PDB file of C-alpha atoms and ligand atoms in Angstrom:
ATOM      1  CA  MET A 111      80.420  74.827 131.011  1.00 68.00           C
ATOM      2  CA  LYS A 112      84.178  75.073 131.169  1.00 90.00           C
ATOM      3  CA  PRO A 113      86.168  76.712 128.823  1.00 95.00           C
ATOM      4  CA  LEU A 114      89.688  76.061 127.381  1.00 98.00           C
ATOM      5  CA  ILE A 115      91.845  77.779 125.153  1.00 98.00           C
ATOM      6  CA  ILE A 116      94.073  76.086 122.540  1.00 98.00           C
ATOM      7  CA  PHE A 117      96.360  77.882 120.663  1.00 99.00           C
ATOM      8  CA  TYR A 118     100.107  77.603 118.449  1.00 98.00           C
ATOM      9  CA  SER A 119     102.069  80.367 118.543  1.00 98.00           C
ATOM     10  CA  PHE A 120     105.485  80.803 116.656  1.00 97.00           C
ATOM     11  CA  GLU A 121     106.517  84.383 117.297  1.00 96.00           C
ATOM     12  CA  GLY A 122     104.215  85.226 120.367  1.00 98.00           C
ATOM     13  CA  ASN A 123     101.235  87.089 118.541  1.00 98.00           C
ATOM     14  CA  THR A 124      98.914  84.575 118.990  1.00 98.00           C
ATOM     15  CA  LYS A 125     100.291  83.471 122.759  1.00 98.00           C
ATOM     16  CA  LEU A 126      99.862  87.243 123.515  1.00 98.00           C
ATOM     17  CA  ILE A 127      96.046  87.359 122.927  1.00 98.00           C
ATOM     18  CA  ALA A 128      95.499  83.610 124.141  1.00 98.00           C
ATOM     19  CA  GLU A 129      96.956  84.916 127.569  1.00 98.00           C
ATOM     20  CA  LYS A 130      94.929  87.983 128.015  1.00 98.00           C
ATOM     21  CA  ILE A 131      91.637  86.252 127.002  1.00 98.00           C
ATOM     22  CA  SER A 132      92.938  83.689 129.603  1.00 98.00           C
ATOM     23  CA  GLN A 133      93.411  86.633 131.961  1.00 98.00           C
ATOM     24  CA  THR A 134      89.928  88.135 131.134  1.00 98.00           C
ATOM     25  CA  ILE A 135      87.880  85.254 131.683  1.00 97.00           C
ATOM     26  CA  GLY A 136      89.983  82.924 133.953  1.00 96.00           C
ATOM     27  CA  ALA A 137      90.030  79.959 131.567  1.00 96.00           C
ATOM     28  CA  GLU A 138      92.517  77.215 131.376  1.00 97.00           C
ATOM     29  CA  VAL A 139      95.202  77.059 128.678  1.00 98.00           C
ATOM     30  CA  LEU A 140      96.765  74.648 126.316  1.00 98.00           C
ATOM     31  CA  GLU A 141      99.693  75.696 124.057  1.00 98.00           C
ATOM     32  CA  LEU A 142     100.463  72.953 121.483  1.00 98.00           C
ATOM     33  CA  LYS A 143     104.236  72.877 120.737  1.00 98.00           C
ATOM     34  CA  PRO A 144     106.135  70.840 118.003  1.00 97.00           C
ATOM     35  CA  LYS A 145     108.545  68.482 118.834  1.00 97.00           C
ATOM     36  CA  LYS A 146     111.084  70.113 116.361  1.00 94.00           C
ATOM     37  CA  GLU A 147     110.020  73.965 115.817  1.00 91.00           C
ATOM     38  CA  ILE A 148     111.241  75.282 112.647  1.00 86.00           C
ATOM     39  CA  LYS A 149     114.812  76.876 113.395  1.00 82.00           C
ATOM     40  CA  THR A 150     114.776  79.869 111.499  1.00 81.00           C
ATOM     41  CA  LYS A 151     113.151  83.373 112.659  1.00 77.00           C
ATOM     42  CA  GLY A 152     114.415  85.036 109.539  1.00 89.00           C
ATOM     43  CA  PHE A 153     112.933  85.145 105.894  1.00 89.00           C
ATOM     44  CA  MET A 154     113.032  81.491 105.092  1.00 92.00           C
ATOM     45  CA  LYS A 155     110.882  80.823 107.941  1.00 91.00           C
ATOM     46  CA  TYR A 156     108.269  81.580 105.220  1.00 91.00           C
ATOM     47  CA  PHE A 157     109.480  79.392 102.888  1.00 91.00           C
ATOM     48  CA  TRP A 158     109.723  76.216 105.544  1.00 92.00           C
ATOM     49  CA  GLY A 159     106.608  77.151 107.159  1.00 92.00           C
ATOM     50  CA  GLY A 160     104.819  77.809 103.742  1.00 91.00           C
ATOM     51  CA  LYS A 161     105.883  74.439 102.626  1.00 92.00           C
ATOM     52  CA  GLN A 162     104.960  72.857 105.575  1.00 94.00           C
ATOM     53  CA  VAL A 163     101.234  74.301 105.369  1.00 93.00           C
ATOM     54  CA  LEU A 164     101.048  73.307 101.401  1.00 93.00           C
ATOM     55  CA  THR A 165     102.305  69.480 101.969  1.00 93.00           C
ATOM     56  CA  LYS A 166     100.210  69.286 104.620  1.00 93.00           C
ATOM     57  CA  VAL A 167     102.468  68.317 107.364  1.00 94.00           C
ATOM     58  CA  LYS A 168     101.791  67.286 111.087  1.00 97.00           C
ATOM     59  CA  PRO A 169     104.411  67.795 113.061  1.00 97.00           C
ATOM     60  CA  GLU A 170     104.751  65.685 116.281  1.00 97.00           C
ATOM     61  CA  LEU A 171     103.516  67.971 119.215  1.00 98.00           C
ATOM     62  CA  LEU A 172     105.071  67.651 122.856  1.00 98.00           C
ATOM     63  CA  PRO A 173     102.673  65.603 124.884  1.00 97.00           C
ATOM     64  CA  PHE A 174     100.009  67.106 126.854  1.00 97.00           C
ATOM     65  CA  ASP A 175      97.561  65.810 129.537  1.00 96.00           C
ATOM     66  CA  VAL A 176      94.331  67.200 129.152  1.00 97.00           C
ATOM     67  CA  ASN A 177      90.724  65.686 129.074  1.00 96.00           C
ATOM     68  CA  PHE A 178      88.823  67.496 126.518  1.00 96.00           C
ATOM     69  CA  ASP A 179      85.511  66.070 127.715  1.00 95.00           C
ATOM     70  CA  ASP A 180      85.885  68.439 130.681  1.00 96.00           C
ATOM     71  CA  TYR A 181      85.386  71.181 128.348  1.00 96.00           C
ATOM     72  CA  ASP A 182      82.743  72.464 126.452  1.00 93.00           C
ATOM     73  CA  PHE A 183      83.630  75.705 125.129  1.00 96.00           C
ATOM     74  CA  LEU A 184      86.724  76.197 123.396  1.00 98.00           C
ATOM     75  CA  PHE A 185      89.004  78.955 122.156  1.00 98.00           C
ATOM     76  CA  ILE A 186      90.931  77.842 119.169  1.00 98.00           C
ATOM     77  CA  GLY A 187      93.882  80.472 117.907  1.00 99.00           C
ATOM     78  CA  THR A 188      96.591  80.128 115.352  1.00 98.00           C
ATOM     79  CA  PRO A 189      98.960  82.263 113.225  1.00 98.00           C
ATOM     80  CA  VAL A 190      97.782  82.450 109.471  1.00 98.00           C
ATOM     81  CA  TRP A 191     100.159  80.615 107.278  1.00 97.00           C
ATOM     82  CA  ALA A 192      99.931  80.610 103.842  1.00 96.00           C
ATOM     83  CA  GLY A 193      96.584  81.836 104.159  1.00 97.00           C
ATOM     84  CA  SER A 194      95.510  78.753 106.757  1.00 97.00           C
ATOM     85  CA  TYR A 195      96.312  77.309 110.225  1.00 98.00           C
ATOM     86  CA  ALA A 196     100.074  76.536 111.260  1.00 98.00           C
ATOM     87  CA  PRO A 197     100.755  72.829 110.970  1.00 97.00           C
ATOM     88  CA  ALA A 198     100.700  72.317 114.439  1.00 98.00           C
ATOM     89  CA  LEU A 199      96.866  72.888 114.545  1.00 98.00           C
ATOM     90  CA  ASN A 200      96.976  70.156 111.387  1.00 97.00           C
ATOM     91  CA  SER A 201      98.178  67.594 113.943  1.00 98.00           C
ATOM     92  CA  PHE A 202      96.035  68.427 116.620  1.00 98.00           C
ATOM     93  CA  PHE A 203      93.034  68.172 114.424  1.00 98.00           C
ATOM     94  CA  ALA A 204      94.077  64.840 113.242  1.00 97.00           C
ATOM     95  CA  ASP A 205      94.225  63.463 116.421  1.00 96.00           C
ATOM     96  CA  HIS A 206      91.635  65.090 118.331  1.00 96.00           C
ATOM     97  CA  LYS A 207      88.186  64.901 116.890  1.00 94.00           C
ATOM     98  CA  PHE A 208      85.635  67.050 118.742  1.00 93.00           C
ATOM     99  CA  SER A 209      81.920  67.252 118.145  1.00 95.00           C
ATOM    100  CA  ASN A 210      78.930  69.124 119.921  1.00 95.00           C
ATOM    101  CA  LYS A 211      81.470  71.726 121.708  1.00 97.00           C
ATOM    102  CA  LYS A 212      80.952  75.693 121.138  1.00 97.00           C
ATOM    103  CA  ILE A 213      83.847  76.930 119.443  1.00 98.00           C
ATOM    104  CA  ALA A 214      85.267  80.379 119.484  1.00 98.00           C
ATOM    105  CA  LEU A 215      88.339  81.135 116.491  1.00 98.00           C
ATOM    106  CA  PHE A 216      90.962  83.664 116.914  1.00 99.00           C
ATOM    107  CA  CYS A 217      93.981  84.189 114.773  1.00 99.00           C
ATOM    108  CA  CYS A 218      97.022  86.492 114.028  1.00 98.00           C
ATOM    109  CA  HIS A 219      98.212  87.520 110.664  1.00 98.00           C
ATOM    110  CA  GLY A 220     100.569  90.028 109.092  1.00 98.00           C
ATOM    111  CA  GLY A 221      98.223  91.455 106.869  1.00 96.00           C
ATOM    112  CA  GLY A 222      95.230  89.280 105.635  1.00 96.00           C
ATOM    113  CA  LYS A 223      93.341  86.264 107.493  1.00 97.00           C
ATOM    114  CA  GLY A 224      93.475  84.233 104.082  1.00 97.00           C
ATOM    115  CA  LYS A 225      90.864  81.511 104.509  1.00 97.00           C
ATOM    116  CA  VAL A 226      92.201  80.564 108.012  1.00 98.00           C
ATOM    117  CA  PHE A 227      88.471  80.562 109.462  1.00 98.00           C
ATOM    118  CA  ASP A 228      87.005  78.482 106.576  1.00 98.00           C
ATOM    119  CA  LYS A 229      89.448  75.864 106.819  1.00 98.00           C
ATOM    120  CA  MET A 230      89.132  75.611 110.558  1.00 98.00           C
ATOM    121  CA  LYS A 231      85.348  75.444 110.319  1.00 98.00           C
ATOM    122  CA  THR A 232      85.693  72.831 107.669  1.00 98.00           C
ATOM    123  CA  VAL A 233      87.704  70.592 109.811  1.00 98.00           C
ATOM    124  CA  LEU A 234      85.853  71.408 112.908  1.00 98.00           C
ATOM    125  CA  GLU A 235      82.428  70.324 111.369  1.00 98.00           C
ATOM    126  CA  GLY A 236      79.652  68.885 113.705  1.00 97.00           C
ATOM    127  CA  ASN A 237      80.912  71.736 116.349  1.00 98.00           C
ATOM    128  CA  GLU A 238      79.103  75.187 116.963  1.00 97.00           C
ATOM    129  CA  ILE A 239      81.281  77.891 115.810  1.00 98.00           C
ATOM    130  CA  ILE A 240      80.306  81.216 117.698  1.00 97.00           C
ATOM    131  CA  SER A 241      82.401  83.571 116.612  1.00 98.00           C
ATOM    132  CA  GLU A 242      85.815  84.263 114.947  1.00 98.00           C
ATOM    133  CA  ILE A 243      88.328  87.315 115.494  1.00 98.00           C
ATOM    134  CA  ASP A 244      91.595  87.987 114.007  1.00 98.00           C
ATOM    135  CA  PHE A 245      94.298  90.237 114.719  1.00 98.00           C
ATOM    136  CA  HIS A 246      97.301  91.843 112.836  1.00 98.00           C
ATOM    137  CA  ASP A 247     100.332  91.397 114.424  1.00 98.00           C
ATOM    138  CA  PRO A 248      99.423  92.796 117.940  1.00 98.00           C
ATOM    139  CA  LYS A 249     103.059  92.201 119.312  1.00 98.00           C
ATOM    140  CA  LYS A 250     104.261  95.136 116.736  1.00 97.00           C
ATOM    141  CA  LYS A 251     101.212  96.825 116.049  1.00 97.00           C
ATOM    142  CA  ASN A 252      98.617  98.623 118.210  1.00 98.00           C
ATOM    143  CA  THR A 253      99.676  96.277 120.769  1.00 98.00           C
ATOM    144  CA  GLU A 254      97.371  98.209 123.442  1.00 98.00           C
ATOM    145  CA  ALA A 255      94.047  98.520 121.068  1.00 98.00           C
ATOM    146  CA  GLN A 256      94.469  95.190 120.383  1.00 98.00           C
ATOM    147  CA  LEU A 257      94.641  93.832 123.728  1.00 98.00           C
ATOM    148  CA  GLN A 258      91.703  95.638 124.421  1.00 98.00           C
ATOM    149  CA  LYS A 259      89.706  94.220 121.370  1.00 98.00           C
ATOM    150  CA  ALA A 260      90.584  90.788 122.983  1.00 98.00           C
ATOM    151  CA  GLU A 261      89.453  91.662 126.134  1.00 98.00           C
ATOM    152  CA  ASP A 262      86.205  92.807 124.976  1.00 98.00           C
ATOM    153  CA  TRP A 263      85.428  89.726 122.644  1.00 98.00           C
ATOM    154  CA  ALA A 264      86.532  87.534 125.494  1.00 98.00           C
ATOM    155  CA  LYS A 265      84.024  89.319 127.816  1.00 98.00           C
ATOM    156  CA  GLU A 266      81.288  88.959 125.228  1.00 98.00           C
ATOM    157  CA  MET A 267      82.303  85.173 124.559  1.00 97.00           C
ATOM    158  CA  ASN A 268      82.088  84.716 128.221  1.00 96.00           C
ATOM    159  CA  ASP A 269      78.510  86.346 128.481  1.00 96.00           C
ATOM    160  CA  TYR A 270      76.914  84.264 125.967  1.00 94.00           C
ATOM    161  CA  GLN A 271      78.654  80.968 127.835  1.00 91.00           C
ATOM    162  CA  LYS A 272      77.110  82.168 130.942  1.00 89.00           C
ATOM    163  CA  SER A 273      73.523  82.575 129.322  1.00 92.00           C
ATOM    164  CA  LEU A 274      73.729  79.070 128.086  1.00 86.00           C
ATOM    165  CA  LEU A 275      74.093  78.096 131.439  1.00 79.00           C
TER     166      LEU A 275
HETATM  167  C1  FMN B 506     105.257  80.377 107.363  1.00 96.48           C
HETATM  168  C2  FMN B 506     104.480  81.675 107.831  1.00 96.48           C
HETATM  169  C3  FMN B 506     103.518  81.940 106.826  1.00 96.48           C
HETATM  170  C4  FMN B 506     102.803  83.265 107.064  1.00 96.48           C
HETATM  171  N1  FMN B 506     101.804  83.572 106.232  1.00 96.48           N
HETATM  172  C5  FMN B 506     100.977  84.419 106.259  1.00 96.48           C
HETATM  173  C6  FMN B 506      99.875  84.824 105.428  1.00 96.48           C
HETATM  174  O1  FMN B 506      99.687  84.002 104.630  1.00 96.48           O
HETATM  175  N2  FMN B 506      99.200  85.804 105.710  1.00 96.48           N
HETATM  176  C7  FMN B 506      99.428  86.748 106.660  1.00 96.48           C
HETATM  177  O2  FMN B 506      98.784  87.603 106.510  1.00 96.48           O
HETATM  178  N3  FMN B 506     100.616  86.382 107.647  1.00 96.48           N
HETATM  179  C8  FMN B 506     101.141  85.404 107.124  1.00 96.48           C
HETATM  180  N4  FMN B 506     102.518  85.180 108.084  1.00 96.48           N
HETATM  181  C9  FMN B 506     102.972  86.302 109.433  1.00 96.48           C
HETATM  182  C10 FMN B 506     101.930  85.720 110.756  1.00 96.48           C
HETATM  183  O3  FMN B 506     100.717  84.876 110.302  1.00 96.48           O
HETATM  184  C11 FMN B 506     101.716  86.777 111.719  1.00 96.48           C
HETATM  185  O4  FMN B 506     103.205  87.456 111.903  1.00 96.48           O
HETATM  186  C12 FMN B 506     101.367  86.240 113.243  1.00 96.48           C
HETATM  187  O5  FMN B 506     101.033  87.678 113.682  1.00 96.48           O
HETATM  188  C13 FMN B 506     102.028  85.605 113.626  1.00 96.48           C
HETATM  189  O6  FMN B 506     101.827  84.769 114.788  1.00 96.48           O
HETATM  190  P1  FMN B 506     102.720  84.091 116.042  1.00 96.48           P
HETATM  191  O7  FMN B 506     103.125  85.354 116.606  1.00 96.48           O
HETATM  192  O8  FMN B 506     101.790  83.633 117.128  1.00 96.48           O
HETATM  193  O9  FMN B 506     103.161  83.023 115.522  1.00 96.48           O
HETATM  194  C14 FMN B 506     103.184  84.093 108.161  1.00 96.48           C
HETATM  195  C15 FMN B 506     103.859  83.502 109.324  1.00 96.48           C
HETATM  196  C16 FMN B 506     104.995  82.483 108.942  1.00 96.48           C
HETATM  197  C17 FMN B 506     105.920  82.272 109.938  1.00 96.48           C
END
């Protein structure tokens, strides 16, 4: 059973965690990138990004070449935007319907994960959600401790995955 880490990151927090998981278990990574990214990293990002979530925008993603049939175990990661997953994930979920995969969810947030996991579970119905974990701005806050938490979780997921073989 081969794992794949799929994630989007606007400011690097989710990417930091995705890379830690990848290093820990040696999994391949797919970073989702919108063709047109939100321009501002200042306060207006909350306005533009929040609006995209609320209006359920599906930004066009840069192309990638992945055969998802090769992977049975997916890690899916997102920053929390307006209490939900980021619009890049919205595009991804619309274009890629999975079933019968084992999936571990992770997110990064600025203080509250909101309903992000509930919303991901709804859109991923038909799969088995194994675990979920959240991180609070790991680039800025308690970086070492949060990276350790990511490593421990990745090992736990890896052990679980091996136990299925
Ligand atoms: C458009 C936008 C909306 C956000 N909404 C939330 C939110 O609802 N709750 C929260 O705790 N953090 C929110 N944040 C903060 C991010 O989730 C947090 O900083 C996260 O660590 C960023 O991950 P990234 O660096 O991978 O993009 C928001 C950030 C942006 C840009």
